[in-house]
Coordinates of C-alpha atoms in Angstrom, one line a residue:
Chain A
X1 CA 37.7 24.0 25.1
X2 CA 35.0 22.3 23.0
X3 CA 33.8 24.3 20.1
X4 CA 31.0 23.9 17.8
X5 CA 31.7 23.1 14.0
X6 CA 28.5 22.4 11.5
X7 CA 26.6 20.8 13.8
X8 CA 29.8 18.8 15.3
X9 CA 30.9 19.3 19.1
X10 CA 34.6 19.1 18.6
X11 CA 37.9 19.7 20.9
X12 CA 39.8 23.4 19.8
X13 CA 42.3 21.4 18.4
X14 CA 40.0 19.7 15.8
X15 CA 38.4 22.7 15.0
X16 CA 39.7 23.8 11.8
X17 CA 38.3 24.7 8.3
X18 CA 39.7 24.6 4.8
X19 CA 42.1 27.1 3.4
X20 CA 39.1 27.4 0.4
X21 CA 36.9 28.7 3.3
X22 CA 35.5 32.3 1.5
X23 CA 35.7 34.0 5.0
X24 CA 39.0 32.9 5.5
X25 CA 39.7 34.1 1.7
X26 CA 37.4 37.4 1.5
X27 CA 35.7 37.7 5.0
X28 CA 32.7 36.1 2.8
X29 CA 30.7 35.7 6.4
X30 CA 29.5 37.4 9.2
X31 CA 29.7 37.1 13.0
X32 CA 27.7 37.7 16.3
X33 CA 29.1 38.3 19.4
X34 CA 26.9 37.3 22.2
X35 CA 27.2 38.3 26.2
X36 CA 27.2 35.0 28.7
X37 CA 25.5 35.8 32.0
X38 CA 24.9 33.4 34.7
X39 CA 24.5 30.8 31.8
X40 CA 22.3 32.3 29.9
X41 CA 22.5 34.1 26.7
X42 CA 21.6 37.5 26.9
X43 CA 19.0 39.0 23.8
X44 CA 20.3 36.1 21.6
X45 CA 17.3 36.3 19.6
X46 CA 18.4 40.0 18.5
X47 CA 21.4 38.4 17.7
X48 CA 20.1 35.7 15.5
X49 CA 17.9 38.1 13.7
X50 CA 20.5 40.0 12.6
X51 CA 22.2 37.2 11.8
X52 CA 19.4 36.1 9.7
X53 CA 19.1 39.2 7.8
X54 CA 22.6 39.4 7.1
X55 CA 22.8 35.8 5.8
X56 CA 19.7 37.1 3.2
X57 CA 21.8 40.3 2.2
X58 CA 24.8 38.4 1.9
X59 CA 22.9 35.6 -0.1
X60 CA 24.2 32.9 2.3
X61 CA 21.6 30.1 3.4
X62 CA 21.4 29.7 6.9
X63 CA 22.1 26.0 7.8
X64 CA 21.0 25.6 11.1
X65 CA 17.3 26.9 12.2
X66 CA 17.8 30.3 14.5
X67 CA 16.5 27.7 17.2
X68 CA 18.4 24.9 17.0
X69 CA 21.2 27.5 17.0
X70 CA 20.1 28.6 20.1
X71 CA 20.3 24.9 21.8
X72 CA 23.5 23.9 20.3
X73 CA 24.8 27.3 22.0
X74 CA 23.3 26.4 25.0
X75 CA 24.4 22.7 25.0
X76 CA 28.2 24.7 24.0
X77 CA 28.0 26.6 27.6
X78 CA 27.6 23.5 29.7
X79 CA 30.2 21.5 27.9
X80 CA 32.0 24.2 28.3
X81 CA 31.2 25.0 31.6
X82 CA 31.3 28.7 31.3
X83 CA 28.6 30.6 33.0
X84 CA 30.1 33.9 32.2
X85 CA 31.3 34.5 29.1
X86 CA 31.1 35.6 25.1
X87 CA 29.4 33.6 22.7
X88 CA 30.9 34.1 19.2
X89 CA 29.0 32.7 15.9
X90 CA 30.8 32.7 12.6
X91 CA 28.8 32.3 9.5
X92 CA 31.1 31.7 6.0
X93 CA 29.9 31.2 3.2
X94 CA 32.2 28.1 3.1
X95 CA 33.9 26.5 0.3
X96 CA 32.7 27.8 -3.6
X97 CA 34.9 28.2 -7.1
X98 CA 37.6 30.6 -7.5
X99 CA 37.0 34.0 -7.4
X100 CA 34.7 37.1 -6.2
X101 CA 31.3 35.5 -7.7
X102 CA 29.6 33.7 -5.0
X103 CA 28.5 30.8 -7.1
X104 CA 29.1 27.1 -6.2
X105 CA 29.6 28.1 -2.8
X106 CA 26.6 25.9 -1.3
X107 CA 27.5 24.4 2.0
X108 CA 28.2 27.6 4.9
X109 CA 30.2 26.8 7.7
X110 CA 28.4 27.6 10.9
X111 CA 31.4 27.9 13.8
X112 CA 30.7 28.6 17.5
X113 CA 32.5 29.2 20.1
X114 CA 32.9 30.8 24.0
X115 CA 36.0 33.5 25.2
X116 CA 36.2 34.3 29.1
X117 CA 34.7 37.4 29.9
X118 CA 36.2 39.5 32.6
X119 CA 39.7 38.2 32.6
X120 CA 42.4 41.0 32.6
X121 CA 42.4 42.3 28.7
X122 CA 44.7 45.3 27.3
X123 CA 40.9 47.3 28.0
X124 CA 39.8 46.1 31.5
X125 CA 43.5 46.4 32.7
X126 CA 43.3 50.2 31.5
X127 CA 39.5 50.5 33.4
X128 CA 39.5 53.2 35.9
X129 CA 37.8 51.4 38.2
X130 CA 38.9 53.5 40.8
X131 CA 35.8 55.3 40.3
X132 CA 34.0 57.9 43.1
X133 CA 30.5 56.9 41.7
X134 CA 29.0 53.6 42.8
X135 CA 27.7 51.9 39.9
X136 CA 29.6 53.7 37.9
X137 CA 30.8 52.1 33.8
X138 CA 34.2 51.4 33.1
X139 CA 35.4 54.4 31.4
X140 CA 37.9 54.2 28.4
X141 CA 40.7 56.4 26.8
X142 CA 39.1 56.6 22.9
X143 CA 41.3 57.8 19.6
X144 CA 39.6 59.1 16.5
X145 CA 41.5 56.9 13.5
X146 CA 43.0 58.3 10.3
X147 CA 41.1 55.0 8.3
X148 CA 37.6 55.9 7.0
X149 CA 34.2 53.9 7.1
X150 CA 32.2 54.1 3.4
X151 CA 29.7 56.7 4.1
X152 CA 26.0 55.1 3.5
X153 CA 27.1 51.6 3.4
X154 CA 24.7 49.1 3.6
X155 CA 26.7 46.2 4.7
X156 CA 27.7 48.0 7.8
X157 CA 24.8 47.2 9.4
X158 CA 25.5 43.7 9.7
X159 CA 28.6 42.3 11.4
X160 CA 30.8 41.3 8.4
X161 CA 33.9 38.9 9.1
X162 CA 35.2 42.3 6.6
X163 CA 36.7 44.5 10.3
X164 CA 40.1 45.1 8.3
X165 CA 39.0 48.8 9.4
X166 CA 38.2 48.4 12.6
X167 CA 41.6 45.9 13.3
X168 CA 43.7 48.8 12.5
X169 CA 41.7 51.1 14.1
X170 CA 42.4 49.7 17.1
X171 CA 46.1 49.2 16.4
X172 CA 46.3 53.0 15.7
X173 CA 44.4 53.7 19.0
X174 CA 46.8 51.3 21.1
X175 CA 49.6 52.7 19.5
X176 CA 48.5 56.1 20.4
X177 CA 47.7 55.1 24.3
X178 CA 44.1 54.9 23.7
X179 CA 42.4 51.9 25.0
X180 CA 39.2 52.1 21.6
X181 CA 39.5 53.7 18.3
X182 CA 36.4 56.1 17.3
X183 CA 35.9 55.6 13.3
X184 CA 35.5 58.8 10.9
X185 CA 33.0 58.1 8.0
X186 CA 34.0 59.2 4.1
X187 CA 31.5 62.2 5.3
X188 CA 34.1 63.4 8.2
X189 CA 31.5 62.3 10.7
X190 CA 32.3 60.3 13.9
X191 CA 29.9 57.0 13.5
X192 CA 30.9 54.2 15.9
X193 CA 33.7 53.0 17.8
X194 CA 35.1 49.8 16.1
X195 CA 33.6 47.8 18.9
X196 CA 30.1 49.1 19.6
X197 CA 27.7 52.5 18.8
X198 CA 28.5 55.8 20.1
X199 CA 26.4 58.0 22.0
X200 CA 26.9 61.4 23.4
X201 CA 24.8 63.9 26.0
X202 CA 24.2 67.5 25.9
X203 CA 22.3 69.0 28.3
X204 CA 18.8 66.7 28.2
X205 CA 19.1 64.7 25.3
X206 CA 20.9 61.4 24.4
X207 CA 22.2 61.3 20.8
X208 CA 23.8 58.6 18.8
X209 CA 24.6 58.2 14.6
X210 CA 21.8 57.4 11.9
X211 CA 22.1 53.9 10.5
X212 CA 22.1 55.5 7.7
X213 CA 25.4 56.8 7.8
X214 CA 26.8 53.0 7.2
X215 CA 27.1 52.1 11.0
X216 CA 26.5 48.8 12.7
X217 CA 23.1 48.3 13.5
X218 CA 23.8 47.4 17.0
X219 CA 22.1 44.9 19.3
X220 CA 23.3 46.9 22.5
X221 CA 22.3 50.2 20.7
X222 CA 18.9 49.0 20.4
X223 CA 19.2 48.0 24.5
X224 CA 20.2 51.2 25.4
X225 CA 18.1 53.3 23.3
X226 CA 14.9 51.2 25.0
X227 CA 16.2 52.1 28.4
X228 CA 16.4 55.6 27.8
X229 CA 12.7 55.5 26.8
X230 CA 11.9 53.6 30.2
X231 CA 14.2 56.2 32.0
X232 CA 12.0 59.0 30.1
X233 CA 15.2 60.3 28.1
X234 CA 15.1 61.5 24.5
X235 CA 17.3 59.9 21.7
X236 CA 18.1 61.8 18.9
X237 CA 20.0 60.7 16.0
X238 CA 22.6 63.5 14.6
X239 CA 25.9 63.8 12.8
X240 CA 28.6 64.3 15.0
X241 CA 32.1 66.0 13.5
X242 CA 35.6 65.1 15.9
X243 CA 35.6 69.2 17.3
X244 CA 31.6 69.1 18.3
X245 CA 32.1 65.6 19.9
X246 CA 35.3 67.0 22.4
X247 CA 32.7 69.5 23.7
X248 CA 29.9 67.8 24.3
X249 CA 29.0 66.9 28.0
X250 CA 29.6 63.3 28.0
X251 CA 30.3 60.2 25.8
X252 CA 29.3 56.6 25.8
X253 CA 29.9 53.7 23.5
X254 CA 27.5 50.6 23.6
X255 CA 29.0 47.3 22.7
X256 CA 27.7 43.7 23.5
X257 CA 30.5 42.9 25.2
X258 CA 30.7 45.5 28.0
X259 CA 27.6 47.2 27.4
X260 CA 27.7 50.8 28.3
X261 CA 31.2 52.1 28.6
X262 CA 31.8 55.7 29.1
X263 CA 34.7 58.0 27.1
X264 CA 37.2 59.7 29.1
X265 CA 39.0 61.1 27.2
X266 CA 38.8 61.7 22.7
X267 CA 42.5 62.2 21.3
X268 CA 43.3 63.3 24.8
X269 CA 40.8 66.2 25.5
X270 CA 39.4 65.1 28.7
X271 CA 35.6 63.9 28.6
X272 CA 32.9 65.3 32.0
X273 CA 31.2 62.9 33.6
X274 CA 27.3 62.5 33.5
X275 CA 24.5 60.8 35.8
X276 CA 22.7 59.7 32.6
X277 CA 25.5 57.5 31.6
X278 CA 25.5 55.9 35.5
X279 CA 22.1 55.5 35.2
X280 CA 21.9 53.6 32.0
X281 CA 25.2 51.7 32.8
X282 CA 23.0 50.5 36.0
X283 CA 19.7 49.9 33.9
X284 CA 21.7 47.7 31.3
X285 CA 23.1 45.9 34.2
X286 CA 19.7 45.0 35.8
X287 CA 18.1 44.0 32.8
X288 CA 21.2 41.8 31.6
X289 CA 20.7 40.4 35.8
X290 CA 17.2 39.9 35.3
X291 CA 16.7 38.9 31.5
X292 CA 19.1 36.7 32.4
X293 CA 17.3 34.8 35.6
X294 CA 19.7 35.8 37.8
X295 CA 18.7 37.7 41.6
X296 CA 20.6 41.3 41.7
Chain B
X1 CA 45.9 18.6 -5.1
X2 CA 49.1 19.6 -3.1
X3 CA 48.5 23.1 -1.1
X4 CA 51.6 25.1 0.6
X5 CA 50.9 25.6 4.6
X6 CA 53.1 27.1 6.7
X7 CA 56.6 25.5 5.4
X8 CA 54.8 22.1 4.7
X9 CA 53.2 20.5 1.5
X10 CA 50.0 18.6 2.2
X11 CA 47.1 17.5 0.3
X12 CA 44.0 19.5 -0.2
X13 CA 41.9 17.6 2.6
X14 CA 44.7 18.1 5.2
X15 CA 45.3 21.9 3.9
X16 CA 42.9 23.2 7.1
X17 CA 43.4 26.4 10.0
X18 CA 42.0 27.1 13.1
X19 CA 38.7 28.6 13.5
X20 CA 40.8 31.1 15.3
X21 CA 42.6 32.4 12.8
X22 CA 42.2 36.1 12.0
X23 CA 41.1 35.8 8.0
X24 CA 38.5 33.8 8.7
X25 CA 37.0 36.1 12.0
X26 CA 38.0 39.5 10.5
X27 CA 39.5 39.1 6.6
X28 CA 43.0 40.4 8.8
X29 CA 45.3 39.1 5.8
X30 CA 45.8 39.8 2.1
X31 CA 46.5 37.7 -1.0
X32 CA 47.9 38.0 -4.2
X33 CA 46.9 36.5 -7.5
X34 CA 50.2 35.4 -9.6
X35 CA 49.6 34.1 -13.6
X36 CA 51.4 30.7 -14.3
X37 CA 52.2 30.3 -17.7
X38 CA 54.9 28.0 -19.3
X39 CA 55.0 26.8 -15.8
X40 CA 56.9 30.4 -14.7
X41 CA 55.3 33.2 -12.5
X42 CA 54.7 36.2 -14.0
X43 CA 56.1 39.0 -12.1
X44 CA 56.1 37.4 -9.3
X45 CA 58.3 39.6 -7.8
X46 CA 55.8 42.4 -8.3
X47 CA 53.5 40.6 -6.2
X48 CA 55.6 39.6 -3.7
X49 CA 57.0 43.5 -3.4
X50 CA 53.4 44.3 -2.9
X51 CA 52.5 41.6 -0.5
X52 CA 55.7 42.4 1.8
X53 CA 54.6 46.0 1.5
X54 CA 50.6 45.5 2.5
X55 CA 52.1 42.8 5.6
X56 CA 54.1 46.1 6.9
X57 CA 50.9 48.2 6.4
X58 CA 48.9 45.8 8.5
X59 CA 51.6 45.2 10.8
X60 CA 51.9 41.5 10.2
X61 CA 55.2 39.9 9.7
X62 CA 56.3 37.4 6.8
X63 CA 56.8 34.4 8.0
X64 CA 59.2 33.6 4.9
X65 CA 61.6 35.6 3.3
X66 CA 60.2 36.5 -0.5
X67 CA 63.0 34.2 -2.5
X68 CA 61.7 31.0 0.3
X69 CA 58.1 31.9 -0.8
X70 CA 59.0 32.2 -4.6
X71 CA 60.9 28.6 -4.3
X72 CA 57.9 26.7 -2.4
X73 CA 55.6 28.2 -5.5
X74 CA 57.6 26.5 -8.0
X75 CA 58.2 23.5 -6.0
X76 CA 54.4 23.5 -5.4
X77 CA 54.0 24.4 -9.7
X78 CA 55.9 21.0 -9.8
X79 CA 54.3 19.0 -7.3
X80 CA 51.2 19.6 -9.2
X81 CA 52.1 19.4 -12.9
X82 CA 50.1 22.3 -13.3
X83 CA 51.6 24.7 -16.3
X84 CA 48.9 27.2 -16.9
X85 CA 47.4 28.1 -13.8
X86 CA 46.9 31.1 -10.9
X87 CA 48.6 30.7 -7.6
X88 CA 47.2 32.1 -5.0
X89 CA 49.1 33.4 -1.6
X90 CA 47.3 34.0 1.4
X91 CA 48.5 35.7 4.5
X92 CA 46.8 35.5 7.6
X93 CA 47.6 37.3 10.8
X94 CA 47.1 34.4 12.9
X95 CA 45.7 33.1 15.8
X96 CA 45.9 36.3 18.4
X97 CA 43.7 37.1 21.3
X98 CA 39.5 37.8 20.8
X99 CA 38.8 41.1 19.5
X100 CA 40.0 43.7 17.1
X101 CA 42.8 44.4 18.9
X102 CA 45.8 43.0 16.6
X103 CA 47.6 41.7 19.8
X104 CA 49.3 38.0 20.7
X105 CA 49.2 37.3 17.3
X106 CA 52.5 36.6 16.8
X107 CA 52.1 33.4 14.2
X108 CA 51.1 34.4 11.0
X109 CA 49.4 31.5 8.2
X110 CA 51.0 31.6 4.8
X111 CA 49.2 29.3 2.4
X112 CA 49.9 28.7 -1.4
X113 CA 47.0 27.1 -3.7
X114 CA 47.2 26.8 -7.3
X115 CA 43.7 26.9 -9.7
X116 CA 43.0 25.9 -12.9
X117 CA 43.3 28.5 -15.5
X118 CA 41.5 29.2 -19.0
X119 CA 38.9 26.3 -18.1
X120 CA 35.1 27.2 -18.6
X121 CA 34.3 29.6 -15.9
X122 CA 31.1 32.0 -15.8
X123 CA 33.0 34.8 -17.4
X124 CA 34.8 32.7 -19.9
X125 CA 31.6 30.7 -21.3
X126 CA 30.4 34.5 -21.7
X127 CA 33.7 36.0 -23.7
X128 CA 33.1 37.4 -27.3
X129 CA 35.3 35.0 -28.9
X130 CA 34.1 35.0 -32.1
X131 CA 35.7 38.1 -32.9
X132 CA 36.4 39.4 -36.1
X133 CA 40.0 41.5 -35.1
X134 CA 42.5 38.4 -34.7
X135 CA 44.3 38.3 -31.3
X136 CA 41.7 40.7 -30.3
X137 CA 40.6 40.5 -26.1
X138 CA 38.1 38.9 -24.8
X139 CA 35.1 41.8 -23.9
X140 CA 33.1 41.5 -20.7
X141 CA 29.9 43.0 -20.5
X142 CA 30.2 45.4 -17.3
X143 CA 27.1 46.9 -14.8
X144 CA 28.3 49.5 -11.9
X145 CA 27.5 48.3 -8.9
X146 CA 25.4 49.6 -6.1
X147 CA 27.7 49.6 -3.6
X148 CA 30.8 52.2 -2.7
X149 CA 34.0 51.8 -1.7
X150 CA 35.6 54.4 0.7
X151 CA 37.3 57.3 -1.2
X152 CA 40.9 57.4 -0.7
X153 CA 41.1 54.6 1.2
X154 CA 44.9 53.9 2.4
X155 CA 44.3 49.9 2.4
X156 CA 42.7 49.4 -0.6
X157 CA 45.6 49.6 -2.6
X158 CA 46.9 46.3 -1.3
X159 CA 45.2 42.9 -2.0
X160 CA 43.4 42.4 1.6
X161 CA 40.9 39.5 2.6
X162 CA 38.2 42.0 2.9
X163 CA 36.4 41.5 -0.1
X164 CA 33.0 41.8 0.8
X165 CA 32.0 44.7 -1.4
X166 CA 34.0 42.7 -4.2
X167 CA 31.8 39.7 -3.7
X168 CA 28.5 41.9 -3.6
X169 CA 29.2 43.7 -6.8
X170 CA 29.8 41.0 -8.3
X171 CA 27.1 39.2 -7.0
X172 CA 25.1 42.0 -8.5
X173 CA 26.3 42.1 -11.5
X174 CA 25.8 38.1 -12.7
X175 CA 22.2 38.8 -11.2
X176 CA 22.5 41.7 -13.7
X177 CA 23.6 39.3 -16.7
X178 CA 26.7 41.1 -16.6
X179 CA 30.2 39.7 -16.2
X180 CA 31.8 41.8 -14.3
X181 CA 31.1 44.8 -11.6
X182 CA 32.3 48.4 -11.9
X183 CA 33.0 49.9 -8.7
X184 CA 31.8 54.0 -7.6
X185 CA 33.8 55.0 -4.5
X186 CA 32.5 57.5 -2.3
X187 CA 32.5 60.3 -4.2
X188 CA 30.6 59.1 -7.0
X189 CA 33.3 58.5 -9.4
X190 CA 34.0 55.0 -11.4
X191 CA 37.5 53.5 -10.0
X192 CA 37.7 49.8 -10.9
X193 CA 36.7 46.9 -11.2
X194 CA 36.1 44.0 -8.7
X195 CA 38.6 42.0 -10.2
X196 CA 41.0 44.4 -11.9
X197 CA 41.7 48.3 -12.7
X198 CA 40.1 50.0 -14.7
X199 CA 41.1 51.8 -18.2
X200 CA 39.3 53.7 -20.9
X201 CA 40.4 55.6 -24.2
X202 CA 39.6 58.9 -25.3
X203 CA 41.4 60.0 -28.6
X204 CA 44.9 59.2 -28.3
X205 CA 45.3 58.7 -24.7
X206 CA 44.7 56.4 -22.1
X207 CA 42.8 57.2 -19.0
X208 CA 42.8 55.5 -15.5
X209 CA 42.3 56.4 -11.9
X210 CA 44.3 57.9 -9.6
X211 CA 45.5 55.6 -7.0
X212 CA 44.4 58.3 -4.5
X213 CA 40.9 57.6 -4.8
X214 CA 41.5 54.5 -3.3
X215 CA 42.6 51.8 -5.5
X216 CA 44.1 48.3 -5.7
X217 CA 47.5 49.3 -7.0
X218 CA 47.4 46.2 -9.6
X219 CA 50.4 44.9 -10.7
X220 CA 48.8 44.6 -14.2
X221 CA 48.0 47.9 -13.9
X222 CA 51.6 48.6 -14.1
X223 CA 52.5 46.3 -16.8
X224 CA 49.8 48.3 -18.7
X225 CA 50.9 51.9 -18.5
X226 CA 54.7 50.1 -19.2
X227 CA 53.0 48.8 -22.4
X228 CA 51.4 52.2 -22.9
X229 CA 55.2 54.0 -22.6
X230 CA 56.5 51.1 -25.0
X231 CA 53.5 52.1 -28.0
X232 CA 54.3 55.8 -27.2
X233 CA 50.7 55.8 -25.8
X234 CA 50.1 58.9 -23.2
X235 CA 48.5 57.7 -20.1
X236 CA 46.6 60.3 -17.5
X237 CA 45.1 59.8 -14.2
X238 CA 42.0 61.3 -14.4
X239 CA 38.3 60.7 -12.6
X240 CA 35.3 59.8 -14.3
X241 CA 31.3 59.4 -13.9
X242 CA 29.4 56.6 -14.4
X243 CA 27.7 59.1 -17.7
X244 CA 30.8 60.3 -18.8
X245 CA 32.6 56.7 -19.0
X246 CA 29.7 55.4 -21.6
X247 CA 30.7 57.9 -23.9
X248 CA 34.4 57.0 -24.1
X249 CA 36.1 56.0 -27.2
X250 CA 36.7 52.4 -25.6
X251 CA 37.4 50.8 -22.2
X252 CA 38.9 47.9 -20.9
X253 CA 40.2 46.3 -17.5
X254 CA 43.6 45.2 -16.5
X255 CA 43.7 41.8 -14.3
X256 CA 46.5 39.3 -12.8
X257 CA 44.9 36.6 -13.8
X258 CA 43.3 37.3 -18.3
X259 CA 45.9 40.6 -18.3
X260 CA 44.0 43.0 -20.9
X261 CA 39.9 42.9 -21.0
X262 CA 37.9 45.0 -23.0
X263 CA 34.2 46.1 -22.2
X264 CA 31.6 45.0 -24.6
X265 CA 29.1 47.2 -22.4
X266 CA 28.1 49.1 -19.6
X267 CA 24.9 48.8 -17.6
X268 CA 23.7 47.8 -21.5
X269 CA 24.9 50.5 -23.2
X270 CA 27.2 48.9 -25.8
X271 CA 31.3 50.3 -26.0
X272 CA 33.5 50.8 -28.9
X273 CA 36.1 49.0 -30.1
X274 CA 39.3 50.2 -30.1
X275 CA 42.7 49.3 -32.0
X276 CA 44.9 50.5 -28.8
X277 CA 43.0 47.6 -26.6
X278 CA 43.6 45.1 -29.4
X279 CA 47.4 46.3 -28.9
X280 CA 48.1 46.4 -25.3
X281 CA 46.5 43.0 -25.5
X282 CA 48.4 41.6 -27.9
X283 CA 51.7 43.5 -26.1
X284 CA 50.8 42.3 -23.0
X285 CA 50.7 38.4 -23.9
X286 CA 53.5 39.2 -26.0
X287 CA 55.7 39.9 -22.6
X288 CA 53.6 37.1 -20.6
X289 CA 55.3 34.7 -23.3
X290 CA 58.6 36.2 -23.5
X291 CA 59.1 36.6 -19.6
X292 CA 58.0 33.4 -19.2
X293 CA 60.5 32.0 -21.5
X294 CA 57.8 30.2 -23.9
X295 CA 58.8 31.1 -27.8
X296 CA 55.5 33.0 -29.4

């Protein structure tokens, strides 16, 4: 595996950064996590505008132009050879002086590097892919965890290298025989899941979180929430408590990984099934096919 | 400089981890901050307690036993022929699979650093030292953050590598001219500091926050209210506003690394001065000296 350090192509076993790394000390960084299809990187340039805009909340300077990102990345695939895959881009803040105060810290590290996409994971092993409908999205077992997000929080729109939350979130929701955690914000509300954006249908109408409420401004949430338009479904953003989410008619989550992936079951209440969630699991596919030059 | 890793001492160039380990992709580790003086740790123990207690929070084990870690930190005091200085312990969860999912990580990194103390740093070059009480604290001049930390957060009262909101506030505060960040949590109320709890005096007693809103449980913290009990000083939990802490009598910070700190200000508006900080001060490097065997 060759992985990409500051601008150096470098064998795993070389890649390594100092113990004084901020991200290594505080999560001082932030991270993309970008879907491999057929070769191609799928809405990178989302991804490296948010990436960009969290570098200038954060206050961390960028060392690499989005575009010569984007060829590096590219060049990382084929030495890689791994058509299908996830592209993950670390930015730290690197190496500054002691402390909180991000002074002195002037040189960011810029890490990429590629995971195998598809293999057999705890998730995909749980998949009921057994499924009656063709087309159909993985569905996934989901547990609402006791940790709570900072309701209104600004970073959360950006993907910090801070996911202490979100780790044991998912540790809770193993532990409990889930397969993805759902996360409560200080408000009581159900946000996001701690991979992706949640979504829910009730009769018509598609609904998913505010940003507002300190959620991830998510890349895949902004996919699916253009398909609906092209499929002539309404979005509307709403606060969702645990009890009203186990009786709506169906839930989704949207992550860049899997992109859509339906609920079927929250803290064990079982989940109903809906066509709209088939239907945009199939648009996202086609898109990620044909954005990404391949023939369905 | 010589830098603990995993069981080995190496110099600072060769102290460097994996791109994959879960600190720097997710801030999945904690740290503790640990005073040198005399060359001794002060209550080190303390820490250690509260590092082996966060590690079975987050599920990760110790790789050493607490007395093997307390040896390799005086061997490593040695090894540097520093006397006065802050060791820092970092423990990471590892190298596990990609994703949230805590999993396969079955190494974790313990590193050990040591940093200068007491040398000009930002905060320092800004300390009220020309005072007119002798052995009276250095003041920082404080400005509350914009940024909130989850109320009653279960993780916060151990010393995690998510910092992000630590970093920001501070950030925000030196942009502020200030030297130091006061933190709101979610529910609007004042709760500490990004580098230390926080204290304040009205009349005879001593306030401080509850842990239960969702606190670093400093280990200074604890060596204040011991102080407190030793002066016969009463000290409450109780919560306060952002309004209602610039009209205290006097308030002051407790840290691992200066002990007691009083505020010369908040957000501009200029604090008292108050005999009882001047004492716990005093007390508290009083027992820094004595513990660490150093004749006053």
């Amino acid at each position: 595996m060759t992985v990409f350090l500051n601008g150096r192509f470098v064998p795993e076993a070389e890649a390594t950064i100092s113990v004084f790394d901020r991200s290594f000390l505080y999560g001082d960084g932030l991270f993309e996590t970008v879907r491999i299809s057929n070769g191609k990187l799928f809405r990178l340039e989302a991804h490296l505008q948010r990436l960009e805009q969290g570098a200038r909340f954060l206050g961390i300077k960028l060392p690499f132009a989005p575009a010569s990102i984007a060829s590096s990345a590219q060049q990382l695939i084929i030495a890689n050879s791994m058509r299908e895959a996830l592209l993950r881009i670390t930015l730290s803040r690197g190496v500054g002086i002691r402390g909180y105060s991000p002074k002195g810290a002037g040189q960011p590290t810029l890490v990429m590097t590629l995971h195998p996409f598809g293999a057999p994971t705890s998730e995909s092993a749980r998949l009921e892919l057994a499924d009656s409908e063709i087309g159909a999205p993985p569905r996934w077992k989901a547990h609402i965890a006791s940790i709570r997000l900072p309701a209104g929080d600004a970073i959360a729109q950006f993907k910090t290298c801070n996911k202490l939350a979100q780790v044991l979130a998912r540790a809770e929701a193993e532990s409990a025989g889930a397969d993805e955690a759902l996360l409560l914000n200080t408000d009581g509300y159900v946000v996001e899941a701690a991979t992706g954006n949640l979504f829910w249908i009730q009769g018509d109408t598609v609904f998913t979180p505010p940003l507002a409420d300190g959620i991830l401004r998510g890349i895949t949430r902004g996919v699916v929430i253009e398909l609906c338009g092209q499929l002539g479904l309404a979005v509307t953003e709403a606060e969702v408590t645990p009890a009203a989410l186990k009786q709506v008619d169906a839930a989704f989550l949207s992550l860049s990984s899997y992109g859509v992936v339906g609920l079927s079951a929250i803290d064990g209440v079982l989940m109903g099934r809906s066509v709209v969630v088939t239907k945009l699991a199939q648009a996202y596919n086609a898109l990620l096919l044909t954005e990404c030059d391949r023939v369905p």
